Amino acid sequence: MDQVRIHPIACGLGFAFLIENSQGLYLVDSGSPDQEGRVLAKLHKLGRQDLKLIWITHAHYDHYGSAAALREKTGAKIGVHPADEESMAAGKSPLGTFHSYGFIFPLAQNIVAQAHPLPATPPDFTLEDQGSLENLGLDAAILHTPGHTPGHTCLLLDGGIVFAGDLFGQSPRLRRQSLLATDWNGINSSIERLKSLQPEWVYSGHAGKAIPGSEFEKI
């Protein structure tokens, strides 16, 4: 089996996750705008320039903000679920409705976007639920997990590692997405669907450390 290494990269308001194998490099999300230098620095440190893919888990400011700049500098293809394609292509970051202190995020997004605007980022391709990335050299599949956004997805690596975007949070405690959603009922359904796959390790979009699947089961 091809050895896979995961490199979490803090990129502004969110994390990007660089997946390394013998076939190439693959990025899950890209952080906020103007953070591409952090990813490029990691590529340089690894001594590799073969970034093939930037998979976006969902069309939010802190998840696809640097994708267009990275595509321009590396030639990597950008992919997303079709339900979030229009938002990315228009440079939008729809947050839906908020609960609890989620009201902070629309305000914060407007403020930071003044200094670091979100660029229009039309994807190169889209994948539906259970779509595969094998043609790009990555043994991974897409799981459509709507709720936070209509096209929110998780990326499932062979071997049980999952990149779950904003399906759950880890601060101040491990919890289901409880702050922002376009469909609150969808959040619960999506979490239960991911649980049914019994992942071994799960990364959220705002922490550099994965949690064991046994912990995710408790959410």
CSV table of C-alpha atoms in Angstrom, one decimal:
chain,number,residue,atom,x,y,z
A,1,MET,CA,0.0,0.0,0.0
A,2,ASP,CA,1.3,3.5,-0.9
A,3,GLN,CA,2.4,5.3,2.2
A,4,VAL,CA,0.4,8.4,3.0
A,5,ARG,CA,1.5,11.3,5.1
A,6,ILE,CA,-0.7,14.1,6.3
A,7,HIS,CA,0.6,17.7,6.8
A,8,PRO,CA,-1.8,20.1,8.6
A,9,ILE,CA,-1.1,23.7,7.6
A,10,ALA,CA,-2.6,26.7,9.6
A,11,CYS,CA,-3.9,29.1,6.9
A,12,GLY,CA,-5.5,32.1,8.4
A,13,LEU,CA,-8.9,31.3,9.9
A,14,GLY,CA,-8.8,27.7,8.9
A,15,PHE,CA,-6.5,24.7,8.2
A,16,ALA,CA,-5.4,23.2,5.0
A,17,PHE,CA,-4.3,19.5,4.9
A,18,LEU,CA,-1.6,18.4,2.5
A,19,ILE,CA,-1.8,14.7,1.7
A,20,GLU,CA,1.5,13.3,0.4
A,21,ASN,CA,2.0,10.0,-1.4
A,22,SER,CA,4.3,8.7,-4.1
A,23,GLN,CA,1.8,9.7,-6.8
A,24,GLY,CA,1.7,13.4,-5.9
A,25,LEU,CA,0.5,16.0,-3.4
A,26,TYR,CA,-3.2,16.7,-2.7
A,27,LEU,CA,-4.6,19.6,-0.7
A,28,VAL,CA,-7.9,19.5,1.3
A,29,ASP,CA,-9.1,23.1,1.6
A,30,SER,CA,-6.8,26.1,1.3
A,31,GLY,CA,-7.5,28.4,4.2
A,32,SER,CA,-8.4,32.1,4.0
A,33,PRO,CA,-7.4,34.4,1.1
A,34,ASP,CA,-3.7,35.4,0.8
A,35,GLN,CA,-2.5,32.3,2.7
A,36,GLU,CA,-1.0,30.5,-0.3
A,37,GLY,CA,2.5,31.2,0.8
A,38,ARG,CA,2.1,28.9,3.7
A,39,VAL,CA,1.2,26.0,1.5
A,40,LEU,CA,4.0,26.8,-1.0
A,41,ALA,CA,6.5,26.9,1.8
A,42,LYS,CA,5.5,23.4,2.8
A,43,LEU,CA,5.9,22.2,-0.7
A,44,HIS,CA,9.3,23.7,-0.8
A,45,LYS,CA,10.3,22.1,2.5
A,46,LEU,CA,9.2,18.7,1.2
A,47,GLY,CA,11.2,19.3,-2.0
A,48,ARG,CA,8.2,18.6,-4.1
A,49,GLN,CA,6.2,20.7,-6.6
A,50,ASP,CA,3.7,18.1,-7.8
A,51,LEU,CA,0.5,19.5,-6.2
A,52,LYS,CA,-2.2,17.8,-8.3
A,53,LEU,CA,-5.5,18.6,-6.5
A,54,ILE,CA,-7.1,21.1,-4.2
A,55,TRP,CA,-10.4,19.6,-2.9
A,56,ILE,CA,-12.7,22.1,-1.3
A,57,THR,CA,-14.9,20.7,1.4
A,58,HIS,CA,-17.3,23.6,1.2
A,59,ALA,CA,-17.6,27.1,-0.2
A,60,HIS,CA,-16.7,29.3,2.8
A,61,TYR,CA,-14.2,32.1,3.0
A,62,ASP,CA,-11.8,30.2,5.3
A,63,HIS,CA,-11.8,27.0,3.2
A,64,TYR,CA,-11.4,28.1,-0.4
A,65,GLY,CA,-9.9,31.6,0.0
A,66,SER,CA,-6.4,30.7,-1.3
A,67,ALA,CA,-7.4,28.0,-3.8
A,68,ALA,CA,-7.3,30.3,-6.9
A,69,ALA,CA,-3.8,31.6,-6.1
A,70,LEU,CA,-2.5,28.1,-5.5
A,71,ARG,CA,-4.0,26.9,-8.8
A,72,GLU,CA,-2.3,29.8,-10.6
A,73,LYS,CA,1.1,29.0,-9.0
A,74,THR,CA,1.1,25.2,-9.2
A,75,GLY,CA,-1.4,24.2,-11.9
A,76,ALA,CA,-3.4,22.1,-9.4
A,77,LYS,CA,-7.0,21.3,-10.3
A,78,ILE,CA,-9.7,22.6,-8.0
A,79,GLY,CA,-12.7,20.3,-7.2
A,80,VAL,CA,-15.9,20.7,-5.2
A,81,HIS,CA,-19.4,19.3,-4.9
A,82,PRO,CA,-21.7,20.8,-7.6
A,83,ALA,CA,-24.0,22.2,-5.0
A,84,ASP,CA,-21.3,24.6,-3.9
A,85,GLU,CA,-19.9,25.3,-7.3
A,86,GLU,CA,-21.9,28.5,-8.0
A,87,SER,CA,-20.9,30.1,-4.7
A,88,MET,CA,-17.2,29.5,-5.4
A,89,ALA,CA,-17.5,30.7,-9.0
A,90,ALA,CA,-19.0,34.0,-7.7
A,91,GLY,CA,-16.6,34.5,-4.9
A,92,LYS,CA,-19.3,34.1,-2.3
A,93,SER,CA,-19.4,32.5,1.2
A,94,PRO,CA,-23.0,32.0,2.2
A,95,LEU,CA,-23.2,31.3,6.0
A,96,GLY,CA,-26.9,30.4,6.3
A,97,THR,CA,-28.4,31.0,9.7
A,98,PHE,CA,-26.7,31.0,13.1
A,99,HIS,CA,-27.2,29.6,16.6
A,100,SER,CA,-25.6,30.7,19.8
A,101,TYR,CA,-22.4,32.8,19.3
A,102,GLY,CA,-22.5,32.0,15.6
A,103,PHE,CA,-23.6,35.6,15.0
A,104,ILE,CA,-20.0,36.6,15.3
A,105,PHE,CA,-19.0,34.9,12.1
A,106,PRO,CA,-20.9,37.0,9.5
A,107,LEU,CA,-19.6,40.1,11.2
A,108,ALA,CA,-16.0,38.8,11.3
A,109,GLN,CA,-16.2,37.6,7.7
A,110,ASN,CA,-17.3,41.0,6.5
A,111,ILE,CA,-14.4,42.7,8.4
A,112,VAL,CA,-11.6,40.4,7.2
A,113,ALA,CA,-12.9,40.4,3.6
A,114,GLN,CA,-12.3,44.2,3.5
A,115,ALA,CA,-8.5,43.6,3.8
A,116,HIS,CA,-8.4,40.2,2.1
A,117,PRO,CA,-11.2,39.9,-0.5
A,118,LEU,CA,-12.5,36.4,-1.4
A,119,PRO,CA,-11.7,35.8,-5.1
A,120,ALA,CA,-14.1,34.3,-7.6
A,121,THR,CA,-12.9,30.7,-7.8
A,122,PRO,CA,-14.6,28.6,-10.5
A,123,PRO,CA,-13.7,24.9,-9.9
A,124,ASP,CA,-12.1,22.8,-12.6
A,125,PHE,CA,-14.4,19.9,-11.9
A,126,THR,CA,-17.1,18.7,-9.5
A,127,LEU,CA,-17.8,15.4,-8.0
A,128,GLU,CA,-21.1,14.0,-6.7
A,129,ASP,CA,-21.5,11.7,-3.7
A,130,GLN,CA,-19.2,8.7,-3.7
A,131,GLY,CA,-17.1,10.2,-6.5
A,132,SER,CA,-13.5,8.9,-6.7
A,133,LEU,CA,-10.2,10.7,-7.0
A,134,GLU,CA,-8.3,7.6,-8.2
A,135,ASN,CA,-7.7,9.1,-11.6
A,136,LEU,CA,-5.5,11.7,-9.9
A,137,GLY,CA,-3.5,9.2,-8.0
A,138,LEU,CA,-5.3,9.4,-4.7
A,139,ASP,CA,-7.3,6.5,-3.3
A,140,ALA,CA,-10.1,8.6,-1.8
A,141,ALA,CA,-13.8,9.1,-2.2
A,142,ILE,CA,-16.2,12.0,-1.7
A,143,LEU,CA,-19.0,11.8,0.9
A,144,HIS,CA,-21.7,14.4,0.5
A,145,THR,CA,-22.5,15.7,3.9
A,146,PRO,CA,-24.8,18.7,3.5
A,147,GLY,CA,-26.1,21.0,6.2
A,148,HIS,CA,-23.3,23.4,6.9
A,149,THR,CA,-23.5,24.3,3.2
A,150,PRO,CA,-25.5,22.6,0.5
A,151,GLY,CA,-22.4,21.1,-1.1
A,152,HIS,CA,-20.4,20.3,2.1
A,153,THR,CA,-18.4,17.1,1.7
A,154,CYS,CA,-16.0,14.9,3.6
A,155,LEU,CA,-13.0,13.3,1.9
A,156,LEU,CA,-12.5,9.7,2.8
A,157,LEU,CA,-9.0,8.2,2.4
A,158,ASP,CA,-8.5,4.5,2.0
A,159,GLY,CA,-7.4,3.3,5.4
A,160,GLY,CA,-10.1,5.1,7.4
A,161,ILE,CA,-8.8,8.8,7.6
A,162,VAL,CA,-11.5,11.4,7.0
A,163,PHE,CA,-11.3,15.1,6.4
A,164,ALA,CA,-14.7,16.4,7.7
A,165,GLY,CA,-14.5,20.1,7.0
A,166,ASP,CA,-16.9,21.9,9.4
A,167,LEU,CA,-19.2,19.0,10.1
A,168,PHE,CA,-18.0,19.2,13.7
A,169,GLY,CA,-15.8,21.4,15.9
A,170,GLN,CA,-13.2,20.9,18.6
A,171,SER,CA,-13.2,24.2,20.4
A,172,PRO,CA,-14.0,24.9,23.2
A,173,ARG,CA,-15.0,21.2,23.2
A,174,LEU,CA,-15.8,18.4,20.8
A,175,ARG,CA,-19.2,19.1,19.4
A,176,ARG,CA,-21.4,18.8,16.3
A,177,GLN,CA,-21.6,21.9,14.1
A,178,SER,CA,-23.8,24.1,16.2
A,179,LEU,CA,-23.1,27.6,15.0
A,180,LEU,CA,-23.8,28.0,11.3
A,181,ALA,CA,-25.8,26.0,8.8
A,182,THR,CA,-27.9,26.3,5.7
A,183,ASP,CA,-29.9,23.2,6.8
A,184,TRP,CA,-29.8,22.3,10.5
A,185,ASN,CA,-31.5,19.0,10.0
A,186,GLY,CA,-28.9,18.1,7.4
A,187,ILE,CA,-26.1,18.4,10.0
A,188,ASN,CA,-27.4,15.6,12.1
A,189,SER,CA,-28.1,13.3,9.1
A,190,SER,CA,-24.7,13.9,7.7
A,191,ILE,CA,-22.9,13.2,11.0
A,192,GLU,CA,-24.9,10.0,11.5
A,193,ARG,CA,-24.0,8.9,8.0
A,194,LEU,CA,-20.3,9.5,8.6
A,195,LYS,CA,-20.5,7.6,11.9
A,196,SER,CA,-21.9,4.6,10.1
A,197,LEU,CA,-18.7,4.3,8.1
A,198,GLN,CA,-16.7,3.9,11.4
A,199,PRO,CA,-13.7,6.1,10.5
A,200,GLU,CA,-10.5,5.5,12.3
A,201,TRP,CA,-9.3,9.1,12.4
A,202,VAL,CA,-11.2,12.3,11.7
A,203,TYR,CA,-9.9,15.8,11.0
A,204,SER,CA,-12.0,18.9,11.4
A,205,GLY,CA,-11.3,22.1,9.4
A,206,HIS,CA,-10.2,24.2,12.4
A,207,ALA,CA,-7.7,21.9,14.2
A,208,GLY,CA,-4.4,20.5,13.2
A,209,LYS,CA,-4.9,17.2,15.1
A,210,ALA,CA,-7.2,14.4,14.2
A,211,ILE,CA,-9.5,12.7,16.7
A,212,PRO,CA,-9.9,8.9,17.0
A,213,GLY,CA,-13.0,7.5,15.4
A,214,SER,CA,-14.0,6.3,18.9
A,215,GLU,CA,-14.2,10.0,20.0
A,216,PHE,CA,-16.1,11.0,16.9
A,217,GLU,CA,-18.7,8.3,17.7
A,218,LYS,CA,-19.6,10.2,20.9
A,219,ILE,CA,-20.5,13.5,19.2
